[in-house]
Amino acid sequence: MAKVTKEMSILDIVEQCPQSVEIFRKYGLGCLGCAAARFENLEAGAKVHGFDADEMIAEINDLIEE
């Protein structure tokens, strides 16, 4: 599985790594089915919700490597 980047849409990340849903919830992104998840990239979502995109990406990529 390819690594996640902050340029990827939230929906693409969840489709690539369904287990990432728990990490998104941990960071307060519970509405993964909303319209923004389709077009908003992870970096934009991080800015809106006030968390560090790089930290979240590292957690998701660690999950992918498991």
PDB file of N, CA and C in Angstrom:
ATOM      1  N   MET A   1       0.843  -1.177   0.000  1.00  0.00           N
ATOM      2  CA  MET A   1       0.000   0.000   0.000  1.00  0.00           C
ATOM      3  C   MET A   1       0.893   1.246   0.000  1.00  0.00           C
ATOM      4  N   ALA A   2       0.526   2.237  -0.779  1.00  0.00           N
ATOM      5  CA  ALA A   2       1.317   3.468  -0.890  1.00  0.00           C
ATOM      6  C   ALA A   2       1.175   4.320   0.364  1.00  0.00           C
ATOM      7  N   LYS A   3       2.188   5.116   0.605  1.00  0.00           N
ATOM      8  CA  LYS A   3       2.150   6.024   1.755  1.00  0.00           C
ATOM      9  C   LYS A   3       1.162   7.156   1.517  1.00  0.00           C
ATOM     10  N   VAL A   4       0.630   7.660   2.605  1.00  0.00           N
ATOM     11  CA  VAL A   4      -0.322   8.769   2.591  1.00  0.00           C
ATOM     12  C   VAL A   4       0.456  10.079   2.585  1.00  0.00           C
ATOM     13  N   THR A   5      -0.065  11.068   1.854  1.00  0.00           N
ATOM     14  CA  THR A   5       0.527  12.408   1.851  1.00  0.00           C
ATOM     15  C   THR A   5      -0.548  13.420   2.216  1.00  0.00           C
ATOM     16  N   LYS A   6      -0.126  14.613   2.626  1.00  0.00           N
ATOM     17  CA  LYS A   6      -1.102  15.629   3.025  1.00  0.00           C
ATOM     18  C   LYS A   6      -1.823  16.246   1.838  1.00  0.00           C
ATOM     19  N   GLU A   7      -1.375  15.935   0.627  1.00  0.00           N
ATOM     20  CA  GLU A   7      -2.055  16.425  -0.571  1.00  0.00           C
ATOM     21  C   GLU A   7      -3.237  15.538  -0.967  1.00  0.00           C
ATOM     22  N   MET A   8      -3.331  14.355  -0.373  1.00  0.00           N
ATOM     23  CA  MET A   8      -4.409  13.418  -0.701  1.00  0.00           C
ATOM     24  C   MET A   8      -5.718  13.869  -0.074  1.00  0.00           C
ATOM     25  N   SER A   9      -6.827  13.557  -0.750  1.00  0.00           N
ATOM     26  CA  SER A   9      -8.130  13.875  -0.159  1.00  0.00           C
ATOM     27  C   SER A   9      -8.380  12.927   1.012  1.00  0.00           C
ATOM     28  N   ILE A  10      -9.179  13.386   1.945  1.00  0.00           N
ATOM     29  CA  ILE A  10      -9.509  12.581   3.115  1.00  0.00           C
ATOM     30  C   ILE A  10     -10.186  11.285   2.677  1.00  0.00           C
ATOM     31  N   LEU A  11     -11.097  11.380   1.722  1.00  0.00           N
ATOM     32  CA  LEU A  11     -11.802  10.195   1.232  1.00  0.00           C
ATOM     33  C   LEU A  11     -10.833   9.198   0.594  1.00  0.00           C
ATOM     34  N   ASP A  12      -9.870   9.677  -0.184  1.00  0.00           N
ATOM     35  CA  ASP A  12      -8.880   8.782  -0.797  1.00  0.00           C
ATOM     36  C   ASP A  12      -8.074   8.043   0.264  1.00  0.00           C
ATOM     37  N   ILE A  13      -7.732   8.741   1.330  1.00  0.00           N
ATOM     38  CA  ILE A  13      -6.963   8.109   2.412  1.00  0.00           C
ATOM     39  C   ILE A  13      -7.782   6.998   3.057  1.00  0.00           C
ATOM     40  N   VAL A  14      -9.049   7.281   3.350  1.00  0.00           N
ATOM     41  CA  VAL A  14      -9.913   6.286   3.991  1.00  0.00           C
ATOM     42  C   VAL A  14     -10.151   5.097   3.062  1.00  0.00           C
ATOM     43  N   GLU A  15     -10.298   5.354   1.773  1.00  0.00           N
ATOM     44  CA  GLU A  15     -10.480   4.251   0.825  1.00  0.00           C
ATOM     45  C   GLU A  15      -9.225   3.390   0.736  1.00  0.00           C
ATOM     46  N   GLN A  16      -8.063   4.019   0.798  1.00  0.00           N
ATOM     47  CA  GLN A  16      -6.793   3.287   0.725  1.00  0.00           C
ATOM     48  C   GLN A  16      -6.512   2.536   2.020  1.00  0.00           C
ATOM     49  N   CYS A  17      -6.881   3.136   3.137  1.00  0.00           N
ATOM     50  CA  CYS A  17      -6.583   2.548   4.445  1.00  0.00           C
ATOM     51  C   CYS A  17      -7.804   2.711   5.357  1.00  0.00           C
ATOM     52  N   PRO A  18      -8.779   1.808   5.257  1.00  0.00           N
ATOM     53  CA  PRO A  18     -10.001   1.938   6.060  1.00  0.00           C
ATOM     54  C   PRO A  18      -9.750   2.023   7.570  1.00  0.00           C
ATOM     55  N   GLN A  19      -8.656   1.431   8.028  1.00  0.00           N
ATOM     56  CA  GLN A  19      -8.336   1.476   9.455  1.00  0.00           C
ATOM     57  C   GLN A  19      -8.016   2.892   9.930  1.00  0.00           C
ATOM     58  N   SER A  20      -7.737   3.791   8.988  1.00  0.00           N
ATOM     59  CA  SER A  20      -7.390   5.171   9.354  1.00  0.00           C
ATOM     60  C   SER A  20      -8.571   5.928   9.950  1.00  0.00           C
ATOM     61  N   VAL A  21      -9.780   5.391   9.809  1.00  0.00           N
ATOM     62  CA  VAL A  21     -10.969   6.056  10.355  1.00  0.00           C
ATOM     63  C   VAL A  21     -10.787   6.333  11.845  1.00  0.00           C
ATOM     64  N   GLU A  22     -10.219   5.393  12.571  1.00  0.00           N
ATOM     65  CA  GLU A  22     -10.015   5.593  14.014  1.00  0.00           C
ATOM     66  C   GLU A  22      -9.063   6.758  14.282  1.00  0.00           C
ATOM     67  N   ILE A  23      -8.055   6.916  13.458  1.00  0.00           N
ATOM     68  CA  ILE A  23      -7.120   8.030  13.625  1.00  0.00           C
ATOM     69  C   ILE A  23      -7.820   9.340  13.301  1.00  0.00           C
ATOM     70  N   PHE A  24      -8.635   9.361  12.248  1.00  0.00           N
ATOM     71  CA  PHE A  24      -9.392  10.572  11.926  1.00  0.00           C
ATOM     72  C   PHE A  24     -10.300  10.957  13.093  1.00  0.00           C
ATOM     73  N   ARG A  25     -10.962   9.981  13.687  1.00  0.00           N
ATOM     74  CA  ARG A  25     -11.841  10.262  14.837  1.00  0.00           C
ATOM     75  C   ARG A  25     -11.037  10.796  16.017  1.00  0.00           C
ATOM     76  N   LYS A  26      -9.867  10.241  16.232  1.00  0.00           N
ATOM     77  CA  LYS A  26      -8.998  10.698  17.326  1.00  0.00           C
ATOM     78  C   LYS A  26      -8.687  12.189  17.195  1.00  0.00           C
ATOM     79  N   TYR A  27      -8.556  12.656  15.960  1.00  0.00           N
ATOM     80  CA  TYR A  27      -8.246  14.060  15.699  1.00  0.00           C
ATOM     81  C   TYR A  27      -9.495  14.922  15.517  1.00  0.00           C
ATOM     82  N   GLY A  28     -10.666  14.344  15.772  1.00  0.00           N
ATOM     83  CA  GLY A  28     -11.895  15.123  15.708  1.00  0.00           C
ATOM     84  C   GLY A  28     -12.545  15.205  14.347  1.00  0.00           C
ATOM     85  N   LEU A  29     -12.155  14.342  13.430  1.00  0.00           N
ATOM     86  CA  LEU A  29     -12.752  14.321  12.092  1.00  0.00           C
ATOM     87  C   LEU A  29     -13.720  13.146  12.000  1.00  0.00           C
ATOM     88  N   GLY A  30     -14.854  13.275  12.651  1.00  0.00           N
ATOM     89  CA  GLY A  30     -15.829  12.196  12.678  1.00  0.00           C
ATOM     90  C   GLY A  30     -16.762  12.174  11.492  1.00  0.00           C
ATOM     91  N   CYS A  31     -16.842  13.264  10.755  1.00  0.00           N
ATOM     92  CA  CYS A  31     -17.808  13.344   9.643  1.00  0.00           C
ATOM     93  C   CYS A  31     -17.123  13.012   8.319  1.00  0.00           C
ATOM     94  N   LEU A  32     -16.596  11.818   8.224  1.00  0.00           N
ATOM     95  CA  LEU A  32     -15.853  11.422   7.028  1.00  0.00           C
ATOM     96  C   LEU A  32     -16.739  11.275   5.801  1.00  0.00           C
ATOM     97  N   GLY A  33     -18.040  11.214   5.989  1.00  0.00           N
ATOM     98  CA  GLY A  33     -18.952  11.104   4.858  1.00  0.00           C
ATOM     99  C   GLY A  33     -19.414  12.447   4.325  1.00  0.00           C
ATOM    100  N   CYS A  34     -18.961  13.543   4.926  1.00  0.00           N
ATOM    101  CA  CYS A  34     -19.421  14.858   4.479  1.00  0.00           C
ATOM    102  C   CYS A  34     -18.790  15.217   3.129  1.00  0.00           C
ATOM    103  N   ALA A  35     -19.379  16.172   2.463  1.00  0.00           N
ATOM    104  CA  ALA A  35     -18.929  16.558   1.120  1.00  0.00           C
ATOM    105  C   ALA A  35     -17.471  17.007   1.104  1.00  0.00           C
ATOM    106  N   ALA A  36     -17.025  17.671   2.157  1.00  0.00           N
ATOM    107  CA  ALA A  36     -15.649  18.172   2.194  1.00  0.00           C
ATOM    108  C   ALA A  36     -14.630  17.037   2.130  1.00  0.00           C
ATOM    109  N   ALA A  37     -14.970  15.873   2.653  1.00  0.00           N
ATOM    110  CA  ALA A  37     -14.036  14.741   2.653  1.00  0.00           C
ATOM    111  C   ALA A  37     -13.677  14.310   1.235  1.00  0.00           C
ATOM    112  N   ARG A  38     -14.547  14.600   0.279  1.00  0.00           N
ATOM    113  CA  ARG A  38     -14.293  14.203  -1.109  1.00  0.00           C
ATOM    114  C   ARG A  38     -13.252  15.090  -1.777  1.00  0.00           C
ATOM    115  N   PHE A  39     -13.295  16.385  -1.476  1.00  0.00           N
ATOM    116  CA  PHE A  39     -12.404  17.306  -2.193  1.00  0.00           C
ATOM    117  C   PHE A  39     -11.348  17.950  -1.308  1.00  0.00           C
ATOM    118  N   GLU A  40     -11.545  17.949  -0.007  1.00  0.00           N
ATOM    119  CA  GLU A  40     -10.594  18.606   0.888  1.00  0.00           C
ATOM    120  C   GLU A  40      -9.402  17.684   1.127  1.00  0.00           C
ATOM    121  N   ASN A  41      -8.199  18.224   0.947  1.00  0.00           N
ATOM    122  CA  ASN A  41      -7.041  17.381   1.233  1.00  0.00           C
ATOM    123  C   ASN A  41      -6.752  17.406   2.729  1.00  0.00           C
ATOM    124  N   LEU A  42      -5.892  16.510   3.153  1.00  0.00           N
ATOM    125  CA  LEU A  42      -5.622  16.359   4.577  1.00  0.00           C
ATOM    126  C   LEU A  42      -5.038  17.630   5.181  1.00  0.00           C
ATOM    127  N   GLU A  43      -4.190  18.304   4.447  1.00  0.00           N
ATOM    128  CA  GLU A  43      -3.585  19.534   4.957  1.00  0.00           C
ATOM    129  C   GLU A  43      -4.651  20.595   5.233  1.00  0.00           C
ATOM    130  N   ALA A  44      -5.606  20.760   4.321  1.00  0.00           N
ATOM    131  CA  ALA A  44      -6.684  21.736   4.519  1.00  0.00           C
ATOM    132  C   ALA A  44      -7.557  21.338   5.702  1.00  0.00           C
ATOM    133  N   GLY A  45      -7.860  20.053   5.818  1.00  0.00           N
ATOM    134  CA  GLY A  45      -8.653  19.571   6.950  1.00  0.00           C
ATOM    135  C   GLY A  45      -7.950  19.819   8.271  1.00  0.00           C
ATOM    136  N   ALA A  46      -6.629  19.654   8.277  1.00  0.00           N
ATOM    137  CA  ALA A  46      -5.852  19.896   9.490  1.00  0.00           C
ATOM    138  C   ALA A  46      -5.933  21.361   9.905  1.00  0.00           C
ATOM    139  N   LYS A  47      -5.845  22.252   8.939  1.00  0.00           N
ATOM    140  CA  LYS A  47      -5.923  23.683   9.251  1.00  0.00           C
ATOM    141  C   LYS A  47      -7.284  24.053   9.815  1.00  0.00           C
ATOM    142  N   VAL A  48      -8.344  23.535   9.202  1.00  0.00           N
ATOM    143  CA  VAL A  48      -9.706  23.849   9.645  1.00  0.00           C
ATOM    144  C   VAL A  48      -9.959  23.315  11.052  1.00  0.00           C
ATOM    145  N   HIS A  49      -9.443  22.113  11.334  1.00  0.00           N
ATOM    146  CA  HIS A  49      -9.720  21.470  12.614  1.00  0.00           C
ATOM    147  C   HIS A  49      -8.613  21.675  13.650  1.00  0.00           C
ATOM    148  N   GLY A  50      -7.548  22.378  13.287  1.00  0.00           N
ATOM    149  CA  GLY A  50      -6.517  22.753  14.247  1.00  0.00           C
ATOM    150  C   GLY A  50      -5.609  21.639  14.731  1.00  0.00           C
ATOM    151  N   PHE A  51      -5.183  20.763  13.847  1.00  0.00           N
ATOM    152  CA  PHE A  51      -4.210  19.751  14.250  1.00  0.00           C
ATOM    153  C   PHE A  51      -3.060  19.707  13.251  1.00  0.00           C
ATOM    154  N   ASP A  52      -1.996  19.013  13.630  1.00  0.00           N
ATOM    155  CA  ASP A  52      -0.786  18.915  12.818  1.00  0.00           C
ATOM    156  C   ASP A  52      -0.941  17.790  11.789  1.00  0.00           C
ATOM    157  N   ALA A  53      -1.017  18.151  10.516  1.00  0.00           N
ATOM    158  CA  ALA A  53      -1.201  17.164   9.443  1.00  0.00           C
ATOM    159  C   ALA A  53      -0.042  16.175   9.397  1.00  0.00           C
ATOM    160  N   ASP A  54       1.178  16.652   9.610  1.00  0.00           N
ATOM    161  CA  ASP A  54       2.346  15.763   9.535  1.00  0.00           C
ATOM    162  C   ASP A  54       2.289  14.680  10.609  1.00  0.00           C
ATOM    163  N   GLU A  55       1.824  15.051  11.800  1.00  0.00           N
ATOM    164  CA  GLU A  55       1.703  14.083  12.893  1.00  0.00           C
ATOM    165  C   GLU A  55       0.666  13.008  12.540  1.00  0.00           C
ATOM    166  N   MET A  56      -0.455  13.451  11.998  1.00  0.00           N
ATOM    167  CA  MET A  56      -1.505  12.507  11.627  1.00  0.00           C
ATOM    168  C   MET A  56      -1.048  11.591  10.493  1.00  0.00           C
ATOM    169  N   ILE A  57      -0.371  12.147   9.504  1.00  0.00           N
ATOM    170  CA  ILE A  57       0.139  11.355   8.385  1.00  0.00           C
ATOM    171  C   ILE A  57       1.104  10.291   8.893  1.00  0.00           C
ATOM    172  N   ALA A  58       1.959  10.657   9.818  1.00  0.00           N
ATOM    173  CA  ALA A  58       2.909   9.692  10.380  1.00  0.00           C
ATOM    174  C   ALA A  58       2.163   8.533  11.043  1.00  0.00           C
ATOM    175  N   GLU A  59       1.100   8.835  11.782  1.00  0.00           N
ATOM    176  CA  GLU A  59       0.320   7.779  12.434  1.00  0.00           C
ATOM    177  C   GLU A  59      -0.346   6.864  11.408  1.00  0.00           C
ATOM    178  N   ILE A  60      -0.918   7.457  10.365  1.00  0.00           N
ATOM    179  CA  ILE A  60      -1.581   6.645   9.336  1.00  0.00           C
ATOM    180  C   ILE A  60      -0.559   5.792   8.592  1.00  0.00           C
ATOM    181  N   ASN A  61       0.586   6.362   8.254  1.00  0.00           N
ATOM    182  CA  ASN A  61       1.618   5.592   7.547  1.00  0.00           C
ATOM    183  C   ASN A  61       2.182   4.482   8.424  1.00  0.00           C
ATOM    184  N   ASP A  62       2.292   4.716   9.728  1.00  0.00           N
ATOM    185  CA  ASP A  62       2.707   3.649  10.644  1.00  0.00           C
ATOM    186  C   ASP A  62       1.686   2.513  10.612  1.00  0.00           C
ATOM    187  N   LEU A  63       0.415   2.877  10.582  1.00  0.00           N
ATOM    188  CA  LEU A  63      -0.657   1.886  10.521  1.00  0.00           C
ATOM    189  C   LEU A  63      -0.570   1.077   9.223  1.00  0.00           C
ATOM    190  N   ILE A  64      -0.296   1.743   8.123  1.00  0.00           N
ATOM    191  CA  ILE A  64      -0.175   1.069   6.823  1.00  0.00           C
ATOM    192  C   ILE A  64       0.986   0.077   6.832  1.00  0.00           C
ATOM    193  N   GLU A  65       2.077   0.436   7.505  1.00  0.00           N
ATOM    194  CA  GLU A  65       3.268  -0.417   7.533  1.00  0.00           C
ATOM    195  C   GLU A  65       3.104  -1.641   8.419  1.00  0.00           C
ATOM    196  N   GLU A  66       2.120  -1.627   9.314  1.00  0.00           N
ATOM    197  CA  GLU A  66       1.921  -2.768  10.233  1.00  0.00           C
ATOM    198  C   GLU A  66       1.490  -4.013   9.499  1.00  0.00           C
TER     199      GLU A  66
END
